[in-house]
Tab-separated table of C-alpha atoms in Angstrom:
chain	number	residue	atom	x	y	z
B	228	UNK	CA	38.338	-27.062	5.693
B	229	UNK	CA	34.912	-25.452	5.515
B	230	UNK	CA	36.349	-23.023	8.021
B	231	UNK	CA	39.151	-22.150	5.593
B	232	UNK	CA	36.581	-21.355	2.951
B	233	UNK	CA	34.633	-19.189	5.341
B	234	UNK	CA	37.680	-17.026	5.969
B	235	UNK	CA	39.257	-14.682	3.433
B	236	UNK	CA	37.737	-11.224	3.237
B	237	UNK	CA	36.192	-11.858	6.685
B	238	UNK	CA	39.569	-12.151	8.425
B	239	UNK	CA	40.170	-9.492	10.994
B	240	UNK	CA	43.018	-7.025	10.485
B	241	UNK	CA	45.985	-6.902	12.867
B	242	UNK	CA	45.453	-4.971	16.109
B	243	UNK	CA	46.755	-5.264	19.667
B	244	UNK	CA	43.731	-7.411	20.433
B	245	UNK	CA	44.501	-9.633	17.504
B	246	UNK	CA	47.973	-10.229	18.889
B	247	UNK	CA	46.497	-11.305	22.233
B	248	UNK	CA	43.989	-13.533	20.471
B	249	UNK	CA	46.726	-15.165	18.449
B	250	UNK	CA	48.583	-15.893	21.680
B	251	UNK	CA	45.452	-17.368	23.271
B	252	UNK	CA	44.868	-19.525	20.207
B	253	UNK	CA	48.523	-20.576	20.247
B	254	UNK	CA	48.306	-21.604	23.909
B	255	UNK	CA	45.240	-23.712	23.181
B	256	UNK	CA	46.853	-25.347	20.156
B	257	UNK	CA	50.227	-26.018	21.789
B	258	UNK	CA	48.505	-27.433	24.850
B	259	UNK	CA	46.223	-29.656	22.779
B	260	UNK	CA	48.683	-30.849	20.137
B	261	UNK	CA	52.149	-30.321	21.561
B	262	UNK	CA	54.842	-28.289	19.878
B	263	UNK	CA	55.419	-30.650	16.957
B	264	UNK	CA	51.708	-31.147	16.315
B	265	UNK	CA	50.985	-27.425	16.181
B	266	UNK	CA	51.230	-25.405	12.979
B	267	UNK	CA	51.071	-21.678	12.409
B	268	UNK	CA	48.335	-22.439	9.907
B	269	UNK	CA	46.362	-24.247	12.644
B	270	UNK	CA	46.795	-21.378	15.088
B	271	UNK	CA	45.703	-18.949	12.373
B	272	UNK	CA	42.570	-21.002	11.809
B	273	UNK	CA	41.659	-20.966	15.525
B	274	UNK	CA	42.417	-17.242	15.841
B	275	UNK	CA	40.640	-16.571	12.551
B	276	UNK	CA	43.515	-14.564	11.112
B	277	UNK	CA	45.778	-14.900	8.113
B	278	UNK	CA	48.860	-17.063	8.799
B	279	UNK	CA	50.965	-14.242	7.345
B	280	UNK	CA	49.880	-12.045	10.236
B	281	UNK	CA	51.267	-14.574	12.726
B	282	UNK	CA	54.543	-14.679	10.815
B	283	UNK	CA	54.545	-10.905	10.842
B	284	UNK	CA	54.052	-10.696	14.614
B	285	UNK	CA	56.102	-13.678	15.767
B	286	UNK	CA	58.273	-14.709	12.783
B	287	UNK	CA	58.570	-18.406	13.740
B	288	UNK	CA	56.626	-21.123	15.542
B	289	UNK	CA	59.402	-21.193	18.109
B	290	UNK	CA	59.045	-17.466	18.858
B	291	UNK	CA	55.284	-17.806	18.946
B	292	UNK	CA	55.695	-20.526	21.543
B	293	UNK	CA	58.117	-18.485	23.654
B	294	UNK	CA	55.604	-15.641	23.747
B	295	UNK	CA	52.601	-17.896	24.289
B	296	UNK	CA	54.115	-19.644	27.290
B	297	UNK	CA	55.334	-16.331	28.696
B	298	UNK	CA	59.029	-17.144	28.715
B	299	UNK	CA	60.908	-13.988	29.750
B	300	UNK	CA	63.719	-14.668	27.285
B	301	UNK	CA	64.261	-16.894	24.328
B	302	UNK	CA	66.715	-19.411	25.756
B	303	UNK	CA	68.003	-20.429	22.335
B	304	UNK	CA	69.225	-16.894	21.719
B	305	UNK	CA	71.274	-16.524	24.851
B	306	UNK	CA	72.242	-19.814	26.389
B	307	UNK	CA	74.373	-21.404	23.671
B	308	UNK	CA	76.748	-18.450	23.763
B	309	UNK	CA	77.107	-18.773	27.526
B	310	UNK	CA	78.051	-22.422	27.537
B	311	UNK	CA	79.790	-22.936	24.194
B	312	UNK	CA	82.869	-25.108	24.630
B	313	UNK	CA	81.628	-26.175	28.093
B	314	UNK	CA	83.853	-23.855	30.127
B	315	UNK	CA	84.480	-25.092	33.690
B	316	UNK	CA	82.231	-22.352	35.057
B	317	UNK	CA	79.409	-23.027	32.582
B	318	UNK	CA	76.945	-23.799	35.366
B	319	UNK	CA	77.833	-20.580	37.182
B	320	UNK	CA	77.377	-18.689	33.907
B	321	UNK	CA	73.955	-20.222	33.390
B	322	UNK	CA	72.904	-19.415	36.946
B	323	UNK	CA	74.308	-15.888	36.748
B	324	UNK	CA	72.346	-15.324	33.591
B	325	UNK	CA	69.139	-16.701	35.116
B	326	UNK	CA	69.545	-14.483	38.158
B	327	UNK	CA	70.093	-11.461	35.904
B	328	UNK	CA	66.667	-12.171	34.384
B	329	UNK	CA	65.004	-12.860	37.746
B	330	UNK	CA	66.502	-9.783	39.390
B	331	UNK	CA	65.290	-7.501	36.631
B	332	UNK	CA	61.789	-6.300	37.633
B	333	UNK	CA	60.270	-7.000	34.225
B	334	UNK	CA	62.008	-10.334	33.851
B	335	UNK	CA	60.934	-11.346	37.329
B	336	UNK	CA	57.363	-10.368	36.654
B	337	UNK	CA	57.285	-12.604	33.612
B	338	UNK	CA	58.963	-15.515	35.379
B	339	UNK	CA	56.564	-15.281	38.306
B	340	UNK	CA	53.578	-14.997	36.003
B	341	UNK	CA	54.818	-18.109	34.220
B	342	UNK	CA	55.366	-20.036	37.453
B	343	UNK	CA	51.930	-19.035	38.699
B	344	UNK	CA	50.233	-20.150	35.524
B	345	UNK	CA	52.247	-23.370	35.480
B	346	UNK	CA	51.106	-24.072	39.042
B	347	UNK	CA	47.484	-23.171	38.433
B	348	UNK	CA	46.854	-24.259	34.837
B	349	UNK	CA	47.813	-27.649	33.511
B	350	UNK	CA	47.952	-26.140	30.012
B	351	UNK	CA	51.011	-24.050	30.800
B	352	UNK	CA	52.615	-26.816	32.846
B	353	UNK	CA	52.259	-29.130	29.875
B	354	UNK	CA	53.759	-26.610	27.470
B	355	UNK	CA	56.766	-26.097	29.688
B	356	UNK	CA	57.190	-29.785	30.263
B	357	UNK	CA	56.977	-30.992	26.689
B	358	UNK	CA	58.656	-28.259	24.832
B	359	UNK	CA	61.023	-26.246	26.952
B	360	UNK	CA	62.488	-29.260	28.644
B	361	UNK	CA	62.525	-31.872	25.887
B	362	UNK	CA	62.967	-29.675	22.854
B	363	UNK	CA	65.093	-26.796	24.059
B	364	UNK	CA	66.857	-27.243	27.364
B	365	UNK	CA	67.963	-30.853	27.110
B	366	UNK	CA	69.338	-30.691	23.545
B	367	UNK	CA	71.126	-27.411	24.286
B	368	UNK	CA	72.861	-28.777	27.359
B	369	UNK	CA	73.717	-32.040	25.617
B	370	UNK	CA	75.166	-30.223	22.644
B	371	UNK	CA	77.310	-28.041	24.879
B	372	UNK	CA	78.663	-31.170	26.592
B	373	UNK	CA	77.291	-30.051	29.952
B	374	UNK	CA	75.230	-33.131	30.695
B	375	UNK	CA	76.314	-36.749	30.772
B	376	UNK	CA	74.711	-39.839	29.292
B	377	UNK	CA	72.381	-40.802	26.490
B	378	UNK	CA	69.150	-38.949	25.829
B	379	UNK	CA	67.173	-40.697	28.577
B	380	UNK	CA	69.891	-40.157	31.155
B	381	UNK	CA	70.317	-36.540	30.069
B	382	UNK	CA	66.595	-35.897	30.546
B	383	UNK	CA	66.757	-37.491	33.969
B	384	UNK	CA	69.750	-35.384	34.958
B	385	UNK	CA	68.254	-32.161	33.639
B	386	UNK	CA	65.032	-32.967	35.515
B	387	UNK	CA	66.899	-32.923	38.810
B	388	UNK	CA	68.737	-29.731	37.908
B	389	UNK	CA	65.447	-28.076	36.999
B	390	UNK	CA	63.913	-29.120	40.305
B	391	UNK	CA	66.634	-27.163	42.091
B	392	UNK	CA	66.252	-24.155	39.801
B	393	UNK	CA	62.462	-24.158	40.183
B	394	UNK	CA	62.788	-24.427	43.944
B	395	UNK	CA	65.140	-21.451	44.000
B	396	UNK	CA	62.651	-19.327	42.041
B	397	UNK	CA	59.740	-20.361	44.265
B	398	UNK	CA	61.738	-20.103	47.495
B	399	UNK	CA	63.371	-16.746	46.770
B	400	UNK	CA	60.744	-14.875	44.801
B	401	UNK	CA	57.402	-16.488	45.614
B	402	UNK	CA	57.449	-17.765	49.198
B	403	UNK	CA	60.402	-15.457	49.893
B	404	UNK	CA	62.102	-17.647	52.467
B	405	UNK	CA	64.113	-15.002	54.274
B	406	UNK	CA	67.566	-16.517	53.927
B	407	UNK	CA	67.043	-17.033	50.183
B	408	UNK	CA	65.220	-13.767	49.523
B	409	UNK	CA	67.824	-11.605	51.210
B	410	UNK	CA	70.990	-13.276	49.978
B	411	UNK	CA	73.181	-11.860	47.265
B	412	UNK	CA	72.724	-13.828	44.028
B	413	UNK	CA	76.435	-14.681	44.005
B	414	UNK	CA	76.057	-16.376	47.384
B	415	UNK	CA	73.175	-18.437	46.072
B	416	UNK	CA	75.059	-19.296	42.909
B	417	UNK	CA	78.031	-20.524	44.944
B	418	UNK	CA	75.803	-22.961	46.862
B	419	UNK	CA	73.603	-24.101	44.017
B	420	UNK	CA	76.228	-24.520	41.286
B	421	UNK	CA	77.798	-27.652	42.837
B	422	UNK	CA	74.317	-29.182	43.117
B	423	UNK	CA	73.577	-28.568	39.457
B	424	UNK	CA	77.001	-29.806	38.428
B	425	UNK	CA	76.491	-33.029	40.333
B	426	UNK	CA	73.040	-33.568	38.850
B	427	UNK	CA	74.209	-32.837	35.308
B	428	UNK	CA	77.550	-34.517	35.073
B	429	UNK	CA	78.753	-36.440	38.099
C	258	UNK	CA	37.082	-4.301	73.964
C	259	UNK	CA	33.695	-2.942	72.936
C	260	UNK	CA	33.591	-5.907	70.579
C	261	UNK	CA	34.107	-8.293	73.516
C	262	UNK	CA	31.153	-6.730	75.286
C	263	UNK	CA	29.013	-7.111	72.199
C	264	UNK	CA	29.600	-10.883	72.207
C	265	UNK	CA	28.236	-13.291	74.795
C	266	UNK	CA	24.732	-14.566	74.163
C	267	UNK	CA	25.071	-13.434	70.519
C	268	UNK	CA	27.949	-15.815	69.742
C	269	UNK	CA	27.171	-18.348	67.114
C	270	UNK	CA	27.122	-22.045	68.055
C	271	UNK	CA	29.610	-24.524	66.567
C	272	UNK	CA	28.761	-25.874	63.123
C	273	UNK	CA	30.789	-27.025	60.134
C	274	UNK	CA	30.525	-23.479	58.820
C	275	UNK	CA	31.824	-22.118	62.091
C	276	UNK	CA	34.887	-24.326	61.802
C	277	UNK	CA	35.575	-22.923	58.316
C	278	UNK	CA	35.030	-19.388	59.576
C	279	UNK	CA	37.434	-19.933	62.443
C	280	UNK	CA	40.040	-21.133	59.936
C	281	UNK	CA	39.460	-18.092	57.730
C	282	UNK	CA	39.784	-15.789	60.743
C	283	UNK	CA	42.925	-17.648	61.824
C	284	UNK	CA	44.493	-17.225	58.382
C	285	UNK	CA	43.769	-13.502	58.464
C	286	UNK	CA	45.171	-13.136	61.981
C	287	UNK	CA	48.291	-15.246	61.420
C	288	UNK	CA	48.977	-13.409	58.167
C	289	UNK	CA	48.509	-9.995	59.791
C	290	UNK	CA	50.254	-10.574	63.111
C	291	UNK	CA	52.540	-13.554	62.645
C	292	UNK	CA	52.408	-16.682	64.761
C	293	UNK	CA	53.664	-15.077	67.968
C	294	UNK	CA	51.421	-12.036	67.618
C	295	UNK	CA	48.274	-14.106	67.135
C	296	UNK	CA	46.138	-15.301	70.039
C	297	UNK	CA	43.252	-17.721	70.130
C	298	UNK	CA	41.326	-14.947	71.848
C	299	UNK	CA	42.059	-12.629	68.899
C	300	UNK	CA	40.976	-15.235	66.348
C	301	UNK	CA	37.805	-15.832	68.388
C	302	UNK	CA	37.061	-12.117	68.290
C	303	UNK	CA	37.447	-11.958	64.504
C	304	UNK	CA	35.397	-15.123	63.991
C	305	UNK	CA	32.881	-13.926	66.569
C	306	UNK	CA	32.934	-17.187	68.519
C	307	UNK	CA	33.829	-18.206	72.047
C	308	UNK	CA	37.563	-18.935	72.464
C	309	UNK	CA	36.565	-22.231	74.118
C	310	UNK	CA	35.089	-23.344	70.804
C	311	UNK	CA	38.435	-22.858	69.105
C	312	UNK	CA	40.144	-24.877	71.813
C	313	UNK	CA	37.484	-27.513	71.370
C	314	UNK	CA	38.033	-27.752	67.606
C	315	UNK	CA	41.783	-27.268	67.402
C	316	UNK	CA	43.138	-27.732	70.949
C	317	UNK	CA	46.194	-25.460	70.530
C	318	UNK	CA	47.327	-22.420	68.583
C	319	UNK	CA	49.886	-24.632	66.916
C	320	UNK	CA	47.220	-27.090	65.676
C	321	UNK	CA	45.038	-24.199	64.593
C	322	UNK	CA	47.930	-22.904	62.529
C	323	UNK	CA	48.647	-26.301	60.958
C	324	UNK	CA	45.003	-26.521	59.854
C	325	UNK	CA	44.796	-22.899	58.750
C	326	UNK	CA	47.830	-23.119	56.482
C	327	UNK	CA	46.682	-26.470	55.113
C	328	UNK	CA	49.668	-28.490	56.229
C	329	UNK	CA	48.991	-32.143	55.391
C	330	UNK	CA	50.638	-33.349	58.602
C	331	UNK	CA	51.753	-31.808	61.833
C	332	UNK	CA	55.519	-31.936	61.438
C	333	UNK	CA	56.153	-31.712	65.168
C	334	UNK	CA	54.317	-34.990	65.700
C	335	UNK	CA	56.260	-37.055	63.258
C	336	UNK	CA	59.623	-35.595	62.417
C	337	UNK	CA	61.400	-35.637	65.787
C	338	UNK	CA	60.929	-39.402	65.997
C	339	UNK	CA	62.418	-39.850	62.546
C	340	UNK	CA	65.607	-37.951	63.198
C	341	UNK	CA	66.196	-38.423	66.942
C	342	UNK	CA	69.860	-39.075	67.613
C	343	UNK	CA	70.741	-37.864	64.096
C	344	UNK	CA	71.134	-41.297	62.479
C	345	UNK	CA	73.408	-41.264	59.416
C	346	UNK	CA	70.381	-41.798	57.178
C	347	UNK	CA	68.304	-39.067	58.834
C	348	UNK	CA	67.977	-37.124	55.582
C	349	UNK	CA	66.811	-40.222	53.732
C	350	UNK	CA	64.280	-40.849	56.508
C	351	UNK	CA	62.967	-37.312	56.229
C	352	UNK	CA	62.685	-37.573	52.467
C	353	UNK	CA	61.084	-41.013	52.638
C	354	UNK	CA	58.523	-39.658	55.053
C	355	UNK	CA	57.805	-36.614	52.872
C	356	UNK	CA	57.345	-38.832	49.818
C	357	UNK	CA	54.968	-41.077	51.775
C	358	UNK	CA	52.790	-38.001	52.367
C	359	UNK	CA	53.106	-36.745	48.799
C	360	UNK	CA	52.390	-40.156	47.266
C	361	UNK	CA	49.225	-40.593	49.300
C	362	UNK	CA	46.363	-39.098	47.239
C	363	UNK	CA	44.898	-37.140	50.159
C	364	UNK	CA	48.280	-35.966	51.378
C	365	UNK	CA	49.241	-34.908	47.892
C	366	UNK	CA	46.009	-33.028	47.420
C	367	UNK	CA	46.682	-31.019	50.564
C	368	UNK	CA	50.311	-30.368	49.675
C	369	UNK	CA	49.370	-29.208	46.191
C	370	UNK	CA	46.582	-27.019	47.527
C	371	UNK	CA	49.080	-25.485	49.926
C	372	UNK	CA	51.689	-24.908	47.215
C	373	UNK	CA	49.067	-23.351	44.971
C	374	UNK	CA	47.867	-20.997	47.648
C	375	UNK	CA	51.421	-20.147	48.631
C	376	UNK	CA	52.153	-19.275	44.995
C	377	UNK	CA	48.980	-17.296	44.459
C	378	UNK	CA	48.331	-15.660	47.843
C	379	UNK	CA	50.967	-13.797	49.763
C	380	UNK	CA	49.040	-14.541	52.979
C	381	UNK	CA	49.811	-18.252	52.829
C	382	UNK	CA	53.372	-17.670	51.628
C	383	UNK	CA	53.952	-15.435	54.641
C	384	UNK	CA	52.517	-17.964	57.041
C	385	UNK	CA	54.746	-20.717	55.717
C	386	UNK	CA	57.762	-18.476	55.713
C	387	UNK	CA	57.471	-17.088	59.233
C	388	UNK	CA	56.161	-20.005	61.105
C	389	UNK	CA	56.956	-23.302	59.492
C	390	UNK	CA	60.492	-22.364	58.672
C	391	UNK	CA	61.563	-20.251	61.627
C	392	UNK	CA	59.472	-21.752	64.384
C	393	UNK	CA	59.201	-25.410	63.487
C	394	UNK	CA	61.576	-26.702	60.867
C	395	UNK	CA	64.768	-24.907	61.839
C	396	UNK	CA	64.555	-25.591	65.608
C	397	UNK	CA	63.655	-29.221	64.998
C	398	UNK	CA	66.601	-29.827	62.682
C	399	UNK	CA	68.963	-27.909	64.954
C	400	UNK	CA	67.847	-29.873	67.981
C	401	UNK	CA	68.343	-33.165	66.184
C	402	UNK	CA	71.884	-32.089	65.294
C	403	UNK	CA	71.124	-32.313	61.583
C	404	UNK	CA	72.124	-28.794	60.644
C	405	UNK	CA	75.391	-27.031	61.279
C	406	UNK	CA	76.098	-23.553	62.603
C	407	UNK	CA	74.473	-20.922	64.772
C	408	UNK	CA	70.875	-19.894	64.318
C	409	UNK	CA	71.540	-17.584	61.344
C	410	UNK	CA	73.641	-20.178	59.567
C	411	UNK	CA	71.087	-22.892	60.299
C	412	UNK	CA	68.316	-20.785	58.760
C	413	UNK	CA	70.479	-20.191	55.734
C	414	UNK	CA	71.244	-23.878	55.342
C	415	UNK	CA	67.638	-24.940	55.830
C	416	UNK	CA	66.583	-22.349	53.246
C	417	UNK	CA	68.693	-24.074	50.589
C	418	UNK	CA	67.421	-27.497	51.611
C	419	UNK	CA	63.844	-26.248	51.381
C	420	UNK	CA	64.468	-24.818	47.929
C	421	UNK	CA	65.378	-28.328	46.743
C	422	UNK	CA	62.394	-29.903	48.482
C	423	UNK	CA	60.013	-27.281	47.073
C	424	UNK	CA	61.437	-27.765	43.599
C	425	UNK	CA	60.912	-31.518	43.851
C	426	UNK	CA	57.255	-31.031	44.792
C	427	UNK	CA	56.686	-28.527	41.995
C	428	UNK	CA	58.699	-30.481	39.424
C	429	UNK	CA	57.210	-33.918	40.169
C	430	UNK	CA	53.626	-33.140	41.129
C	431	UNK	CA	52.780	-29.762	39.617
C	432	UNK	CA	54.679	-29.321	36.353
C	433	UNK	CA	55.215	-33.084	36.226
C	434	UNK	CA	58.566	-33.039	34.485
C	435	UNK	CA	58.534	-36.507	33.003
C	436	UNK	CA	61.776	-37.820	34.458
C	437	UNK	CA	60.770	-36.678	37.948
C	438	UNK	CA	57.110	-37.611	37.708
C	439	UNK	CA	57.756	-41.158	36.553
C	440	UNK	CA	60.679	-42.061	38.779
C	441	UNK	CA	60.399	-44.266	41.815
C	442	UNK	CA	60.590	-42.192	45.010
C	443	UNK	CA	63.633	-44.191	46.146
C	444	UNK	CA	65.468	-43.135	43.006
C	445	UNK	CA	64.672	-39.500	43.707
C	446	UNK	CA	65.649	-39.842	47.349
C	447	UNK	CA	69.017	-41.310	46.358
C	448	UNK	CA	69.787	-38.248	44.203
C	449	UNK	CA	68.358	-35.571	46.432
C	450	UNK	CA	69.624	-36.796	49.813
C	451	UNK	CA	73.290	-35.884	49.136
C	452	UNK	CA	72.146	-32.406	48.084
C	453	UNK	CA	70.230	-31.878	51.303
C	454	UNK	CA	73.069	-33.297	53.376
C	455	UNK	CA	75.492	-30.899	51.774
C	456	UNK	CA	73.206	-27.919	52.309
C	457	UNK	CA	72.494	-28.830	55.919
C	458	UNK	CA	75.794	-29.971	57.260
C	459	UNK	CA	78.797	-29.809	54.936
C-alpha cells in the first residue's frame, strides 16, 4: 500500500513503451498469481501506471492476457461462432480456422513466437496451461457439446486433442517435416480431424 | 586442400574440449551439407583435428550425428528389435520404449534440450528433418512392415505419426498440460497408439 501512496502525480503517461511495460508486468503477474489471482490494479501497481490506462489499452483482463501471452487471436471472439450447435464438421471448422491463422504470415509469426516462448520460458508455458486450456478452451468446447464427459474427462480429452494440434504446429512450421510442411492444409485437416474427433468425443 | 597441408603437426590433441569442438563442427557441417554430403574428413578439417580422432571418439558418421543432434538414444540400436516381424502391438512397444526414455531424468533432459534447440535453431531442426526422418525412421518402419505405401506415402504417414509424438513430448514435458503431465504413460499409450496405427497403416 505504501507503493500506492507513492504513485499519483509520479505515474508515467501512456506511450508505446508504457504499453510494452504493462504487458511485461502482466506476464509477471499472470505467471506468479494465475489468471484468477491477477488484477488489473495489481498489474498497474507493478507497471507503475494508472489502472485506467490499462483499461484504455486493453479494455479487459481477458484481453490483457491474450496480448500478454501473445495469442494471435482472441479465441473467445471467433471459436464459439464456428462450433455453435455442434455441426458434424465442427472439428474441421476449428482446424480450418486454425490453419487460416497459421498460414497468414503475421498470424504464423505470433504463433511461432508463442510456441518458442512456451518451450523456452516456463512463465509462458504456465500461462497457456492454466488459462487458455482450463479457462477458455475446455469450457468453450464443453459448452458447444463437442467434448464428452464431466469436467475432468473433458480436460483429459482436450489435452490429447491439443497434443495433436501442438505437434502439427511444431512439425509443419517449426521443424518443417517435409511431408507436413508441403501438404495442402485441407489434406492435413482430413487426416487430423478424425484424430481430434476420437479424442474429444469417442 | 591448402588447409589440409596446413594441418599435420599443428593438429590439436584430444581433450574434452576437442570433443565438444568436433561436435560443434559436425553440427555446422551436417546443417550445411546434409547427412549424405558430410564426411568425417570434412568435419575433421573444420574442427582442425585428425579424422582418426573423430573415429576414435564417435566410431561412425552415424554415431557422430546422433551425438551432434543430441539424440538421447541411437534409434537404430533399439528400435528394430522392438518391431521385428511387425507384432500387432508394435506401436505400443515403440511408444512404451519412447516413454521409458522420456521418463528417465537423463533421457528427458536430452530430449527436451533437443526439442528446445530444434524450436530455436533452424540448424537442429534441419538435421532432425533430413536425417532422422528420411534416413532412419522411415526406412526402419518400412522395413518392419509397420507403414503402408511406397516411399512417398510412407514419409507422409510417418510425418503425421511424428506430429502426434512431438505434440505428446511438448504437451506433457514442456508445456505440461495437466491432464497429459499427470497421466500414467500406459494411459497415454492406450490413447495415442490407435492414432499412430491409423496414420501409419490404415
